[in-house]
mmCIF file of C-alpha atoms and ligand atoms in Angstrom:
data_model
loop_
_atom_site.group_PDB
_atom_site.id
_atom_site.type_symbol
_atom_site.label_atom_id
_atom_site.label_comp_id
_atom_site.label_asym_id
_atom_site.label_seq_id
_atom_site.Cartn_x
_atom_site.Cartn_y
_atom_site.Cartn_z
ATOM 1 C CA MET A 20 70.667 44.449 128.845
ATOM 2 C CA GLU A 21 73.547 42.579 127.242
ATOM 3 C CA VAL A 22 74.585 39.516 129.250
ATOM 4 C CA ARG A 23 78.200 40.637 128.922
ATOM 5 C CA HIS A 24 77.349 44.001 130.447
ATOM 6 C CA ALA A 25 75.634 42.378 133.457
ATOM 7 C CA ILE A 26 78.590 40.007 133.949
ATOM 8 C CA GLN A 27 81.023 42.943 133.832
ATOM 9 C CA GLU A 28 79.098 45.388 136.011
ATOM 10 C CA ARG A 29 77.480 43.170 138.691
ATOM 11 C CA ARG A 30 79.131 43.742 142.053
ATOM 12 C CA SER A 31 78.649 42.291 145.489
ATOM 13 C CA ILE A 32 76.487 44.795 147.344
ATOM 14 C CA ARG A 33 76.501 44.799 151.128
ATOM 15 C CA ARG A 34 74.316 47.813 151.945
ATOM 16 C CA PHE A 35 70.799 48.320 150.616
ATOM 17 C CA LYS A 36 67.986 50.868 150.493
ATOM 18 C CA SER A 37 64.840 49.754 152.280
ATOM 19 C CA ASP A 38 62.529 49.785 149.180
ATOM 20 C CA ALA A 39 60.607 46.516 148.911
ATOM 21 C CA VAL A 40 61.233 44.161 145.985
ATOM 22 C CA PRO A 41 57.936 43.373 144.176
ATOM 23 C CA VAL A 42 56.908 39.713 144.005
ATOM 24 C CA ALA A 43 56.899 39.909 140.187
ATOM 25 C CA ASP A 44 60.634 40.735 140.274
ATOM 26 C CA ILE A 45 61.304 37.967 142.807
ATOM 27 C CA GLU A 46 59.635 35.515 140.444
ATOM 28 C CA LYS A 47 61.738 36.745 137.510
ATOM 29 C CA MET A 48 64.917 36.074 139.512
ATOM 30 C CA VAL A 49 63.805 32.585 140.535
ATOM 31 C CA TYR A 50 62.716 31.828 136.971
ATOM 32 C CA ALA A 51 66.188 32.794 135.713
ATOM 33 C CA ALA A 52 67.723 30.539 138.383
ATOM 34 C CA SER A 53 65.493 27.675 137.261
ATOM 35 C CA LEU A 54 66.918 27.888 133.722
ATOM 36 C CA ALA A 55 70.469 27.049 134.862
ATOM 37 C CA PRO A 56 72.104 23.822 133.714
ATOM 38 C CA SER A 57 72.370 20.993 136.252
ATOM 39 C CA GLY A 58 73.828 17.506 136.266
ATOM 40 C CA GLY A 59 71.259 15.071 134.825
ATOM 41 C CA ASN A 60 68.839 18.037 134.796
ATOM 42 C CA MET A 61 68.200 17.184 138.460
ATOM 43 C CA GLN A 62 67.592 20.859 139.317
ATOM 44 C CA PRO A 63 68.850 20.374 142.858
ATOM 45 C CA TRP A 64 67.849 23.870 144.036
ATOM 46 C CA GLN A 65 65.068 25.496 146.011
ATOM 47 C CA PHE A 66 64.660 29.095 147.099
ATOM 48 C CA LEU A 67 62.954 30.715 150.057
ATOM 49 C CA ALA A 68 62.357 34.405 149.323
ATOM 50 C CA ILE A 69 62.268 36.019 152.752
ATOM 51 C CA THR A 70 60.804 39.510 152.862
ATOM 52 C CA ASN A 71 59.349 39.233 156.375
ATOM 53 C CA LYS A 72 61.397 41.535 158.610
ATOM 54 C CA GLU A 73 61.026 39.470 161.778
ATOM 55 C CA CYS A 74 62.285 36.437 159.925
ATOM 56 C CA ARG A 75 65.230 38.353 158.423
ATOM 57 C CA ASP A 76 66.098 39.767 161.836
ATOM 58 C CA ALA A 77 65.908 36.270 163.327
ATOM 59 C CA LEU A 78 68.433 34.991 160.749
ATOM 60 C CA ALA A 79 70.850 37.761 161.715
ATOM 61 C CA ARG A 80 70.305 37.078 165.422
ATOM 62 C CA ILE A 81 70.975 33.359 164.967
ATOM 63 C CA ILE A 82 74.235 33.990 163.076
ATOM 64 C CA HIS A 83 75.342 36.547 165.641
ATOM 65 C CA ASP A 84 74.410 34.463 168.701
ATOM 66 C CA GLU A 85 75.865 31.215 167.329
ATOM 67 C CA GLY A 86 79.057 33.087 166.403
ATOM 68 C CA VAL A 87 79.346 34.568 169.889
ATOM 69 C CA LYS A 88 78.717 31.124 171.448
ATOM 70 C CA PHE A 89 81.331 29.534 169.188
ATOM 71 C CA SER A 90 83.977 32.175 169.859
ATOM 72 C CA HIS A 91 83.215 31.905 173.589
ATOM 73 C CA ASP A 92 83.791 28.139 173.394
ATOM 74 C CA MET A 93 87.087 28.895 171.672
ATOM 75 C CA GLY A 94 87.982 31.374 174.424
ATOM 76 C CA GLN A 95 88.392 34.235 171.943
ATOM 77 C CA ALA A 96 86.761 37.545 171.125
ATOM 78 C CA MET A 97 84.146 37.464 168.340
ATOM 79 C CA PRO A 98 86.153 37.192 165.128
ATOM 80 C CA HIS A 99 85.574 39.537 162.190
ATOM 81 C CA PHE A 100 84.123 36.776 160.000
ATOM 82 C CA ILE A 101 80.931 36.800 162.036
ATOM 83 C CA VAL A 102 80.388 40.394 161.001
ATOM 84 C CA THR A 103 81.038 39.601 157.327
ATOM 85 C CA SER A 104 78.311 36.951 157.531
ATOM 86 C CA LEU A 105 75.813 39.627 158.523
ATOM 87 C CA VAL A 106 75.971 41.622 155.295
ATOM 88 C CA PHE A 107 72.360 40.823 154.501
ATOM 89 C CA THR A 108 70.825 42.734 157.414
ATOM 90 C CA THR A 109 69.824 45.886 155.513
ATOM 91 C CA ALA A 110 68.356 44.033 152.511
ATOM 92 C CA PRO A 111 64.551 44.046 152.088
ATOM 93 C CA LEU A 112 64.751 40.565 150.520
ATOM 94 C CA VAL A 113 66.945 37.606 151.426
ATOM 95 C CA PHE A 114 66.930 34.404 149.426
ATOM 96 C CA ALA A 115 67.781 31.295 151.417
ATOM 97 C CA VAL A 116 69.157 28.855 148.845
ATOM 98 C CA MET A 117 68.719 25.149 149.480
ATOM 99 C CA MET A 118 70.316 22.203 147.737
ATOM 100 C CA THR A 119 69.464 18.532 147.459
ATOM 101 C CA PRO A 120 72.838 16.740 147.390
ATOM 102 C CA PHE A 121 73.545 14.363 144.529
ATOM 103 C CA PRO A 122 73.175 10.843 145.998
ATOM 104 C CA LEU A 123 76.392 9.413 144.522
ATOM 105 C CA GLU A 124 76.961 7.513 147.781
ATOM 106 C CA GLU A 125 73.845 5.437 147.037
ATOM 107 C CA ASP A 126 74.800 4.579 143.465
ATOM 108 C CA SER A 127 75.589 0.857 143.325
ATOM 109 C CA TRP A 128 78.127 1.328 140.503
ATOM 110 C CA PHE A 129 79.934 3.967 142.524
ATOM 111 C CA GLN A 130 79.897 1.728 145.606
ATOM 112 C CA ALA A 131 81.426 -1.076 143.567
ATOM 113 C CA PHE A 132 84.027 1.305 142.074
ATOM 114 C CA ARG A 133 85.041 2.502 145.534
ATOM 115 C CA LYS A 134 85.366 -1.020 146.837
ATOM 116 C CA ARG A 135 87.311 -2.295 143.864
ATOM 117 C CA LYS A 136 89.764 0.631 143.954
ATOM 118 C CA ASN A 137 90.094 0.585 147.743
ATOM 119 C CA LEU A 138 88.831 4.128 148.052
ATOM 120 C CA GLU A 139 86.693 3.657 151.159
ATOM 121 C CA GLY A 140 86.829 6.734 153.364
ATOM 122 C CA ARG A 141 87.982 9.144 150.643
ATOM 123 C CA SER A 142 85.946 12.244 150.061
ATOM 124 C CA ILE A 143 83.012 11.560 147.801
ATOM 125 C CA ASP A 144 83.433 15.061 146.389
ATOM 126 C CA ARG A 145 86.619 13.937 144.663
ATOM 127 C CA TYR A 146 84.541 11.654 142.473
ATOM 128 C CA GLY A 147 81.823 14.098 141.530
ATOM 129 C CA GLY A 148 79.715 14.206 144.689
ATOM 130 C CA PHE A 149 79.714 17.992 144.247
ATOM 131 C CA VAL A 150 77.640 17.891 141.060
ATOM 132 C CA SER A 151 74.663 19.400 142.918
ATOM 133 C CA VAL A 152 76.831 22.217 144.242
ATOM 134 C CA MET A 153 77.811 23.115 140.673
ATOM 135 C CA GLY A 154 74.178 23.180 139.569
ATOM 136 C CA VAL A 155 73.110 25.367 142.473
ATOM 137 C CA ALA A 156 76.072 27.706 141.881
ATOM 138 C CA ALA A 157 75.008 28.124 138.240
ATOM 139 C CA ALA A 158 71.450 28.891 139.380
ATOM 140 C CA ILE A 159 72.697 31.459 141.894
ATOM 141 C CA GLU A 160 74.761 33.243 139.240
ATOM 142 C CA ASN A 161 71.711 33.402 136.941
ATOM 143 C CA LEU A 162 69.713 34.857 139.824
ATOM 144 C CA LEU A 163 72.344 37.483 140.689
ATOM 145 C CA LEU A 164 72.758 38.592 137.068
ATOM 146 C CA THR A 165 68.978 38.888 136.676
ATOM 147 C CA ALA A 166 68.771 40.885 139.901
ATOM 148 C CA TYR A 167 71.342 43.267 138.412
ATOM 149 C CA ASP A 168 69.406 43.459 135.140
ATOM 150 C CA LEU A 169 66.269 44.395 137.101
ATOM 151 C CA GLY A 170 68.093 47.212 138.911
ATOM 152 C CA TYR A 171 68.988 45.486 142.182
ATOM 153 C CA GLY A 172 72.176 44.805 144.034
ATOM 154 C CA SER A 173 72.899 41.463 145.633
ATOM 155 C CA CYS A 174 75.603 39.490 147.363
ATOM 156 C CA TRP A 175 76.388 35.774 147.473
ATOM 157 C CA VAL A 176 76.865 34.916 151.141
ATOM 158 C CA ARG A 177 78.068 31.509 152.225
ATOM 159 C CA ILE A 178 76.477 29.890 155.245
ATOM 160 C CA PRO A 179 78.644 30.369 158.332
ATOM 161 C CA TYR A 180 79.477 26.815 159.464
ATOM 162 C CA TYR A 181 78.984 27.610 163.146
ATOM 163 C CA ALA A 182 75.368 28.695 162.491
ATOM 164 C CA LYS A 183 74.369 26.190 159.778
ATOM 165 C CA ASP A 184 72.506 23.723 161.995
ATOM 166 C CA ALA A 185 70.656 26.471 163.866
ATOM 167 C CA LEU A 186 69.680 28.246 160.630
ATOM 168 C CA GLU A 187 68.387 24.994 159.107
ATOM 169 C CA ARG A 188 66.336 24.293 162.255
ATOM 170 C CA PHE A 189 64.871 27.797 162.151
ATOM 171 C CA LEU A 190 63.966 27.538 158.456
ATOM 172 C CA ASN A 191 62.655 23.955 158.799
ATOM 173 C CA ILE A 192 65.144 22.618 156.287
ATOM 174 C CA GLU A 193 65.454 18.873 156.703
ATOM 175 C CA ALA A 194 67.837 16.296 155.217
ATOM 176 C CA PRO A 195 68.554 15.532 152.471
ATOM 177 C CA ARG A 196 68.070 19.230 151.730
ATOM 178 C CA GLU A 197 70.711 21.659 152.965
ATOM 179 C CA LEU A 198 71.019 25.402 153.290
ATOM 180 C CA VAL A 199 73.933 26.513 151.090
ATOM 181 C CA ALA A 200 73.724 30.295 150.659
ATOM 182 C CA LEU A 201 71.971 33.488 151.639
ATOM 183 C CA LEU A 202 71.436 36.100 148.931
ATOM 184 C CA PRO A 203 70.453 39.597 150.062
ATOM 185 C CA VAL A 204 68.768 41.575 147.284
ATOM 186 C CA GLY A 205 67.619 45.200 147.175
ATOM 187 C CA ILE A 206 68.383 48.558 145.637
ATOM 188 C CA ALA A 207 72.088 49.187 146.174
ATOM 189 C CA ASP A 208 73.062 51.869 148.671
ATOM 190 C CA THR A 209 76.738 51.688 147.690
ATOM 191 C CA ASN A 210 78.643 51.698 144.439
ATOM 192 C CA PRO A 211 81.731 49.540 145.003
ATOM 193 C CA ARG A 212 84.563 49.121 142.544
ATOM 194 C CA MET A 213 85.358 45.746 141.088
ATOM 195 C CA PRO A 214 87.804 43.885 143.335
ATOM 196 C CA PRO A 215 90.919 42.970 141.319
ATOM 197 C CA ARG A 216 90.812 39.858 139.161
ATOM 198 C CA LYS A 217 93.647 37.586 138.171
ATOM 199 C CA PRO A 218 94.836 38.360 134.638
ATOM 200 C CA ILE A 219 93.423 35.831 132.204
ATOM 201 C CA GLN A 220 96.949 34.733 131.232
ATOM 202 C CA ASP A 221 97.279 33.420 134.794
ATOM 203 C CA ILE A 222 94.106 31.343 134.732
ATOM 204 C CA PHE A 223 94.094 29.618 131.398
ATOM 205 C CA ALA A 224 96.238 27.771 128.976
ATOM 206 C CA LEU A 225 95.504 27.316 125.317
ATOM 207 C CA VAL A 226 95.783 23.765 124.074
ATOM 208 C CA GLU A 227 96.093 24.095 120.279
HETATM 209 C C1 FMN B 5 80.652 31.007 147.215
HETATM 210 C C2 FMN B 5 80.752 32.458 147.609
HETATM 211 C C3 FMN B 5 80.669 32.826 148.944
HETATM 212 C C4 FMN B 5 80.722 34.165 149.327
HETATM 213 N N1 FMN B 5 80.547 34.476 150.644
HETATM 214 C C5 FMN B 5 80.551 35.761 151.022
HETATM 215 C C6 FMN B 5 80.301 36.115 152.384
HETATM 216 O O1 FMN B 5 80.094 35.248 153.241
HETATM 217 N N2 FMN B 5 80.281 37.421 152.726
HETATM 218 C C7 FMN B 5 80.500 38.422 151.789
HETATM 219 O O2 FMN B 5 80.483 39.586 152.154
HETATM 220 N N3 FMN B 5 80.731 38.116 150.464
HETATM 221 C C8 FMN B 5 80.758 36.836 150.079
HETATM 222 N N4 FMN B 5 80.970 36.505 148.743
HETATM 223 C C9 FMN B 5 81.183 37.566 147.748
HETATM 224 C C10 FMN B 5 82.661 37.706 147.348
HETATM 225 O O3 FMN B 5 83.379 38.301 148.395
HETATM 226 C C11 FMN B 5 82.743 38.544 146.069
HETATM 227 O O4 FMN B 5 82.034 37.902 145.035
HETATM 228 C C12 FMN B 5 84.187 38.764 145.597
HETATM 229 O O5 FMN B 5 84.905 39.531 146.544
HETATM 230 C C13 FMN B 5 84.262 39.494 144.240
HETATM 231 O O6 FMN B 5 83.537 40.700 144.285
HETATM 232 P P1 FMN B 5 82.350 41.006 143.244
HETATM 233 O O7 FMN B 5 81.256 40.008 143.500
HETATM 234 O O8 FMN B 5 81.899 42.422 143.540
HETATM 235 O O9 FMN B 5 82.888 40.896 141.866
HETATM 236 C C14 FMN B 5 80.912 35.177 148.342
HETATM 237 C C15 FMN B 5 81.007 34.804 146.983
HETATM 238 C C16 FMN B 5 80.907 33.479 146.629
HETATM 239 C C17 FMN B 5 80.942 33.097 145.152
#
């Protein structure tokens, strides 16, 4: 399949058929992810491929229960965003994507730069602390496009902040690693249209 075709036709899929995804296909997706570019070639990603149903159900339960607890603390009914975090429940495979953050904070040159410029307390992300996030995002896109090429649907699901700690405890993810995304994968049971995109004139400028 042409890369351009996969980029054009891939959609976020939120309902799946129950057919299992063979391990050989899982490995192809992870291999594609591993070929992504990353800052300093640090390859700050790791993937748990969760096919076990009890484990997948437990993830959904944790997100639901933590969301209910959080909305109870806030004195409000369960907001809709809890439901949107549960889009992976019908997928036969869920990737939990982990990231090792780029340790810019520990870089002595960066420490000196911060001190000299009086930048103490400002977000490290402003100065490139997000380099690992960019690498992991590139790896995820490779994985999703390969899933599409292999005949599967998928969706990139961010980690709901109210459930992040509980999910990391459940999956035994310890610092410095972090859980950054859940990716349900399976044969699509829907055929959604492409959500509208901004026209390219609105998102770029030509500097000639
Ligand atoms: C970083 C990121 C986080 C996302 N989180 C969610 C999510 O939590 N739940 C969901 O249903 N879709 C999520 N999506 C999917 C987007 O809603 C989707 O990509 C967008 O609407 C465009 O649709 P398309 O992927 O079909 O082109 C996420 C996408 C990205 C890149």
